Every structure is written in C-alpha cells, then in structure tokens.
C-alpha cells in the first residue's frame, strides 16, 4: 500500500540537489580543461547549456536507477562507490547512443570522459560528507516517546542503522497502564506535563506508544503540545515512517480503516503505469550491452548450457503470481532439493561472476523486463479496484481476526 515511506526525506533532497549541481557543472569544467573554454555568460547559455542539462538529467536518472536515493540503505562506502561508478558508466553508454541519434547534443569523447571523472570524484566526496555528518546529525528529529511498555519496546527493536538515522530519542516517559520493565532512562511524569518535557528537550515530535489508551490518553496535554508546534504521531505511523514496514502485530482495525494507505487515485495508478513502462523501456535499451556482456560472462564461467537467468515465483497484488527475473549468481545446483536456502556471508554457492553482480546489484537489472512483460501470460497484469489493499491473503486473514 502507498505509505509515508513514499515521502522524500529532506537530507536526500539536499543530497540530490548537490549532486545535480555537480553533474551540471561537470560539462563546463570539462570544456574549460580540455578545450580551454573561458567561463562567461555566453559559455553558460550557449550550446553547452543543453549538453550540460542533458548530461545532468541522464546522470540523475542512472543514480536513481541504481538505488542511491533510497531512504533506507544498508551500504558501506565502497558499495556506494561501486554504485556511483556503475551509474555513471550507464550514463556514458546512454549518452553515446543519444549523441549518435542527436548530433546537436554531442559532446566530444575527451570532454565526456573528463566530465564523468569529475562527477565521480565530487559525488563520492559529497556522499562521504553526507554519510558522516549531514544525514546522521543535522536532520535527526528529537523524539520524546510517551510509553514504556510492550508497544514502546518495538522502537528498541529497530536495529538497522539506516532506520535510526532519522530520529534520536531524547526522553521516554512511562504512561498510565503501561507494563514496563523499568530502567534509569524511563521517566514518570510526576508533577510535570508531556509538553513541558518536550519543550525542555527541544523535541520535534512526541510518539504515542502507550499500551492502553482507554481512559488514559492525555488528550489535553497532547493537544497543548500540538499548539506549541510539536508534532504528535502514533507509534504505528512512526515505525512505518522510519522502517518502511507496518507492524502487523500492533495494527488495530480502527487504524486500518482510517489509514491513508488505501487511497490510490485512478489517475495516479495509470500515471505510475506509464512511468513504469517508459522508464523500463528506456533502461532496457540502454542496458542491452550490459545484459549481453553479463550473459557472456556467465556462459564462460558455467558453460554454454548453463542458464543465464534465475526465475523465482513471487506473489503480487490479489495473490497473482509472476516470475521475477535476475541474473543467476549461484551455481546451477545451488538448490538441489528444490527448496530455497538463504544465502550466507562467504557462501560457496556464489560464483565469481555472481559475486561481482551482487556487489554491483547488476543481478537485479533483468527485472526491468518484468515491467515490460506484465501483459503476457507469464506476467499477467495485476488488476484491482483503485483502493484495494496490497497486503497478501495471509495478512488479510490475520487482520480480519483482530
């Protein structure tokens, strides 16, 4: 279902703007270094302008395509560096095709090479600064948790560093009706109020995570906090925003009924469909050389008869099944008994080519074909009413028992 996770985080927007400026400036810098062009008004608004805009647009699309703007990443810096390099490589291939078709936008190879090298260097610096300072310190929300019982304990189970980047718990308050395992960090209200504590801690938000709200919810106090400009959100909304997941065990029928996640306008559905097909079509054309060379590499390592793709049945909307396509990164006999086995660190079943594909995420590239193939018998379209839930049948049955 459409959730708050679709919202773009402010730090990522800032990073995207910085990287867009780097890509835009790269063509001008490359022309000054290679051609000796001077920086002037005529240079900025001359033919180089369209070249710079197209170069930047192509680079941004490729950076998005390799997942560098996902709000929750579990990537080390070396993995980010590989993704940036792959994205710029894709951009270079795409530009070569466009320059052949539209000579007006053509950039000389030497200029293009310097522009890509310049962009790679500065984007990696921007990413390093972003990871170490901006994302984890500047934009973290100061959070007061009202509740210290079983429901509130779900916040402590957020272990992924990427999921904890957006907030910092500055105070946790024991609520009436909570069954808490007390420790030194939990505070009782006593003679003060939630609003006073939030103001004292300079909090940005209060997360309501009490076990039992019936007759215990401090409505006036929370309303006062809202009037003071402090955001008040429910625990489920908080967990959904930070982790991108819905805690089914904490869901209540009332929350589901009023949740905005079921609202999927007809226009938005078709707009998404058009974008999916357009982007996947363009990426399919751009990535054809990569698909070809990867297929050859897999055949060279595993033999001519070895399959290039790995197919796995997945369940989509309305319990419809489809095959997800990936480049095969494991040996053919990785699942001898036909049962799925989780991959482990240093798994001996992963081939040398497969290890490279996994590290660069190129094994996921064939999934663009899934979007184009949805109208065949194997990938039939997933039809539904505009506001139908995307939950699986198993989860729907569980929720109906609440």
XYZ file of C-alpha atoms in Angstrom:
402
model
C 0.000 0.000 0.000
C 1.096 3.532 -0.544
C 2.622 4.708 2.685
C 4.535 7.534 4.215
C 7.690 5.828 3.023
C 6.975 7.280 -0.393
C 7.739 10.702 1.005
C 11.184 12.034 0.127
C 13.394 12.762 3.111
C 14.882 16.253 3.368
C 18.519 15.040 3.583
C 18.127 13.048 0.362
C 16.582 16.047 -1.380
C 19.569 18.139 -0.292
C 21.994 15.472 -1.496
C 20.164 15.194 -4.828
C 20.408 18.965 -5.342
C 24.151 18.934 -4.599
C 24.769 16.046 -6.990
C 22.624 17.672 -9.676
C 24.780 20.813 -9.436
C 27.917 18.666 -9.699
C 26.617 16.984 -12.849
C 25.539 20.311 -14.366
C 28.918 21.915 -13.716
C 30.901 18.924 -14.969
C 30.418 19.712 -18.673
C 31.539 23.334 -18.217
C 34.572 22.302 -16.161
C 35.486 19.609 -18.692
C 35.269 22.086 -21.577
C 37.491 24.563 -19.749
C 40.071 21.841 -19.016
C 40.026 20.169 -22.435
C 39.117 22.952 -24.886
C 40.444 25.895 -22.913
C 36.990 27.499 -22.940
C 36.582 30.587 -20.791
C 33.886 30.934 -18.172
C 31.485 33.619 -19.395
C 27.809 34.384 -19.809
C 27.934 33.227 -23.434
C 29.504 29.946 -22.348
C 26.830 29.280 -19.746
C 23.869 29.944 -22.050
C 25.407 28.737 -25.303
C 25.241 25.209 -26.800
C 26.906 23.854 -23.664
C 23.751 24.588 -21.678
C 21.682 21.916 -23.418
C 24.595 19.497 -23.231
C 25.018 20.124 -19.516
C 21.279 19.777 -18.837
C 21.044 16.529 -20.772
C 24.209 15.159 -19.166
C 22.907 16.013 -15.691
C 19.440 14.578 -16.375
C 20.893 11.320 -17.678
C 23.267 11.056 -14.731
C 20.488 11.666 -12.190
C 18.248 9.045 -13.807
C 21.071 6.494 -13.597
C 21.823 7.379 -9.964
C 18.163 6.853 -9.123
C 18.088 3.606 -11.114
C 20.888 2.027 -9.057
C 19.071 2.867 -5.809
C 21.266 5.654 -4.474
C 18.292 7.743 -3.324
C 16.518 5.098 -1.273
C 15.720 6.432 2.175
C 16.920 3.296 3.944
C 20.238 1.988 2.701
C 22.478 -0.614 4.276
C 25.535 0.156 2.183
C 29.177 0.591 3.085
C 31.024 3.427 1.392
C 32.813 1.065 -1.003
C 29.427 -0.274 -2.134
C 28.202 3.278 -2.684
C 31.348 3.992 -4.709
C 30.679 0.962 -6.913
C 27.062 2.020 -7.470
C 28.073 5.568 -8.392
C 30.655 4.220 -10.840
C 28.100 1.856 -12.403
C 25.527 4.653 -12.665
C 27.980 6.945 -14.449
C 29.006 4.073 -16.721
C 25.349 3.590 -17.665
C 25.082 7.333 -18.213
C 28.082 7.248 -20.542
C 26.567 4.426 -22.600
C 23.216 6.207 -22.797
C 24.890 9.457 -23.854
C 26.834 7.657 -26.595
C 23.561 6.395 -28.069
C 21.839 9.782 -27.843
C 24.815 11.648 -29.310
C 24.695 9.332 -32.313
C 20.971 9.988 -32.806
C 21.029 13.710 -31.944
C 24.345 15.225 -33.113
C 23.366 18.672 -31.786
C 23.808 17.435 -28.219
C 27.106 15.737 -28.945
C 29.991 16.138 -26.502
C 33.490 15.178 -27.593
C 34.715 11.964 -26.003
C 37.566 13.673 -24.187
C 35.142 16.213 -22.691
C 32.676 13.467 -21.743
C 35.430 11.402 -20.100
C 36.661 14.351 -18.015
C 33.052 15.257 -17.080
C 32.382 11.711 -15.854
C 35.660 11.556 -13.903
C 34.963 14.983 -12.346
C 31.417 13.925 -11.408
C 32.584 10.628 -9.926
C 35.206 12.331 -7.763
C 32.944 15.080 -6.402
C 29.881 12.853 -5.930
C 31.942 10.436 -3.824
C 33.179 13.349 -1.699
C 29.592 14.610 -1.321
C 28.410 11.140 -0.320
C 31.191 10.784 2.243
C 30.357 14.159 3.840
C 26.641 13.357 3.702
C 27.002 9.980 5.437
C 29.359 11.144 8.163
C 27.816 14.482 9.063
C 24.613 15.729 7.466
C 22.375 12.667 7.399
C 23.179 11.346 10.879
C 23.388 14.620 12.788
C 21.857 17.681 11.149
C 18.414 16.369 10.220
C 17.700 13.897 13.037
C 14.372 14.569 14.755
C 14.483 14.840 18.537
C 11.831 12.414 19.735
C 10.009 12.001 23.042
C 8.348 8.599 23.461
C 5.212 8.552 25.608
C 5.025 4.945 26.691
C 7.440 2.391 28.095
C 5.527 -0.872 27.863
C 5.246 -3.669 25.333
C 4.250 -1.433 22.413
C 7.023 1.059 23.081
C 9.576 -1.764 23.186
C 9.117 -2.144 19.428
C 11.166 1.040 18.991
C 14.097 -0.591 20.768
C 13.969 -3.452 18.252
C 14.912 -1.087 15.408
C 18.470 -2.259 14.948
C 19.319 -1.187 11.416
C 21.495 1.893 11.448
C 19.749 3.143 8.316
C 16.388 3.006 10.134
C 17.703 5.036 13.087
C 19.171 7.884 11.056
C 16.012 9.963 11.132
C 15.427 10.252 14.893
C 17.057 10.458 18.297
C 15.120 9.502 21.438
C 15.760 12.252 23.969
C 13.293 11.117 26.644
C 10.989 8.163 27.314
C 8.001 8.628 29.635
C 6.091 5.920 31.478
C 2.389 6.156 30.608
C -0.591 5.108 32.729
C -1.461 1.473 32.061
C 1.997 0.541 30.754
C 3.544 -2.721 31.819
C 7.122 -1.561 31.808
C 10.453 -3.106 32.587
C 11.758 -0.071 34.377
C 15.271 1.267 33.850
C 17.053 4.528 34.543
C 16.184 6.050 31.168
C 12.403 5.885 31.730
C 10.808 8.845 33.497
C 7.485 9.269 35.268
C 5.502 12.434 34.677
C 5.083 13.321 38.332
C 4.081 16.977 38.625
C 5.174 17.994 35.133
C 3.493 17.549 31.731
C 4.459 15.913 28.435
C 4.552 19.337 26.785
C 6.932 20.713 29.428
C 9.281 17.771 28.939
C 9.167 18.115 25.161
C 9.921 21.841 25.364
C 12.730 21.214 27.867
C 14.325 18.672 25.486
C 13.684 20.868 22.429
C 11.797 17.919 20.932
C 10.422 17.897 17.404
C 7.833 15.194 17.981
C 6.059 13.051 20.556
C 5.414 9.398 19.729
C 2.345 7.996 21.496
C 3.290 4.385 22.303
C 1.203 3.602 25.392
C -0.162 0.060 25.877
C -3.715 1.022 26.849
C -5.285 4.271 25.692
C -8.779 3.667 27.067
C -9.278 6.382 29.660
C -5.522 7.018 29.855
C -4.782 9.146 26.805
C -3.785 12.692 27.949
C -5.732 14.449 25.210
C -5.427 17.981 26.587
C -1.703 17.640 27.171
C -1.071 16.292 23.680
C -3.283 19.000 22.189
C -1.250 21.599 24.045
C 1.904 20.084 22.535
C 0.435 20.411 19.051
C -0.417 24.032 19.744
C 3.207 24.579 20.771
C 4.308 23.329 17.347
C 5.402 19.872 18.463
C 4.283 17.031 16.192
C 2.297 14.215 17.823
C 2.220 10.906 15.953
C 1.073 7.377 16.624
C 3.558 4.558 17.189
C 2.471 2.702 14.042
C 2.901 5.804 11.913
C 6.341 6.365 13.443
C 7.503 2.787 12.770
C 6.119 2.895 9.235
C 7.929 6.150 8.524
C 11.276 5.058 9.918
C 11.442 1.402 8.854
C 9.204 1.299 5.800
C 7.228 -1.560 7.339
C 3.858 -1.983 9.024
C 3.957 -3.867 12.304
C 1.005 -6.215 11.785
C 1.042 -7.282 15.455
C 0.414 -3.669 16.509
C -2.291 -2.878 13.962
C -5.828 -2.177 15.126
C -8.964 -2.228 12.917
C -9.509 1.486 13.612
C -6.034 2.389 12.347
C -6.599 0.363 9.161
C -9.968 1.950 8.458
C -8.620 5.499 8.590
C -5.175 4.788 7.156
C -4.410 6.867 4.014
C -2.511 3.957 2.504
C -5.625 2.588 0.772
C -6.227 5.791 -1.184
C -4.890 5.169 -4.669
C -6.485 7.524 -7.210
C -7.188 6.126 -10.657
C -5.098 8.843 -12.364
C -2.142 8.090 -10.108
C -2.347 4.375 -10.894
C -2.234 4.933 -14.635
C 0.437 7.629 -14.349
C 2.590 5.187 -12.412
C 1.930 2.530 -15.040
C 3.003 4.869 -17.861
C 6.159 5.874 -15.994
C 6.977 2.221 -15.233
C 6.701 1.179 -18.866
C 8.532 4.240 -20.201
C 11.454 4.036 -17.774
C 11.784 0.253 -18.078
C 11.696 0.550 -21.867
C 14.452 3.173 -21.912
C 16.544 1.230 -19.383
C 16.096 -1.965 -21.385
C 17.546 -0.299 -24.488
C 20.366 1.387 -22.567
C 21.291 -1.769 -20.678
C 21.338 -4.111 -23.700
C 25.171 -4.021 -23.958
C 25.461 -4.749 -20.227
C 22.949 -7.608 -20.476
C 24.904 -9.042 -23.391
C 28.318 -8.935 -21.690
C 26.956 -10.294 -18.391
C 25.316 -13.192 -20.236
C 28.634 -13.974 -21.948
C 30.495 -13.838 -18.614
C 28.021 -16.274 -17.029
C 28.326 -18.651 -20.001
C 32.136 -18.510 -19.923
C 32.274 -19.417 -16.230
C 29.496 -22.027 -16.105
C 29.341 -23.383 -19.637
C 27.210 -22.839 -22.731
C 24.343 -24.968 -21.411
C 24.118 -23.050 -18.106
C 21.073 -20.759 -17.755
C 21.714 -17.022 -17.676
C 18.615 -16.042 -15.690
C 17.266 -17.156 -12.347
C 13.473 -17.273 -12.128
C 11.535 -17.242 -8.902
C 7.790 -17.252 -8.340
C 6.529 -14.266 -6.379
C 3.082 -13.274 -5.167
C 1.742 -9.913 -6.283
C -1.452 -7.919 -5.878
C -4.566 -10.027 -5.408
C -2.433 -13.161 -4.814
C -1.479 -13.207 -8.509
C 1.827 -14.951 -9.116
C 4.578 -13.924 -11.508
C 8.191 -14.818 -12.246
C 10.837 -12.359 -11.117
C 13.920 -12.381 -13.337
C 17.505 -11.979 -12.107
C 20.902 -12.837 -13.460
C 21.942 -16.157 -11.962
C 24.617 -15.512 -9.353
C 24.821 -19.011 -7.848
C 25.760 -22.421 -9.184
C 23.075 -24.281 -11.110
C 22.863 -26.897 -8.336
C 22.614 -24.310 -5.532
C 19.190 -25.702 -4.516
C 19.488 -29.383 -5.293
C 16.390 -30.480 -3.383
C 14.261 -27.689 -4.857
C 13.970 -25.875 -1.538
C 15.140 -22.295 -1.099
C 18.210 -21.841 1.114
C 19.151 -18.421 2.479
C 22.460 -17.043 1.234
C 25.148 -16.520 3.862
C 28.304 -14.439 4.026
C 31.044 -16.202 2.080
C 28.507 -18.630 0.578
C 30.418 -21.144 -1.559
C 27.451 -21.468 -3.943
C 28.021 -17.937 -5.284
C 30.071 -17.878 -8.476
C 32.862 -15.378 -9.167
C 30.743 -13.557 -11.729
C 27.774 -13.782 -9.352
C 29.764 -12.179 -6.543
C 30.531 -9.181 -8.774
C 26.898 -8.981 -9.898
C 25.655 -8.987 -6.313
C 28.103 -6.331 -5.151
C 27.147 -4.021 -8.030
C 23.441 -5.039 -7.932
C 23.626 -5.853 -11.641
C 21.925 -9.171 -10.900
C 18.711 -7.144 -10.413
C 18.927 -5.481 -13.837
C 16.730 -8.019 -15.720
C 13.818 -7.007 -13.503
C 13.159 -4.117 -15.904
C 11.867 -6.865 -18.210
C 9.218 -7.762 -15.627
C 7.523 -4.407 -16.125
C 7.514 -4.778 -19.901
C 6.295 -8.373 -19.784
C 3.297 -7.879 -17.486
C 0.845 -8.217 -20.339
C 1.990 -11.697 -21.374
C 0.528 -14.890 -19.940
C 3.523 -15.415 -17.677
C 3.400 -11.881 -16.240
C -0.288 -11.097 -16.395
C -1.441 -7.641 -15.263
C -2.492 -7.263 -11.659
C -5.997 -5.793 -11.872
C -7.751 -4.426 -8.828
C -10.143 -1.800 -7.589
C -8.496 1.605 -7.138
C -8.313 1.400 -3.332
C -7.709 -2.328 -2.928
C -5.058 -3.265 -0.382
C -1.683 -4.668 -1.443
C -1.497 -6.966 1.567
C -1.250 -10.692 0.959
C -4.191 -13.019 1.597
C -2.456 -14.416 4.687
C -2.050 -10.962 6.244
C -5.643 -10.025 5.342
C -6.935 -13.122 7.146
C -4.840 -12.200 10.178
C -6.157 -8.633 10.246
C -9.763 -9.768 9.984
C -9.307 -11.680 13.243
C -8.365 -8.514 15.139
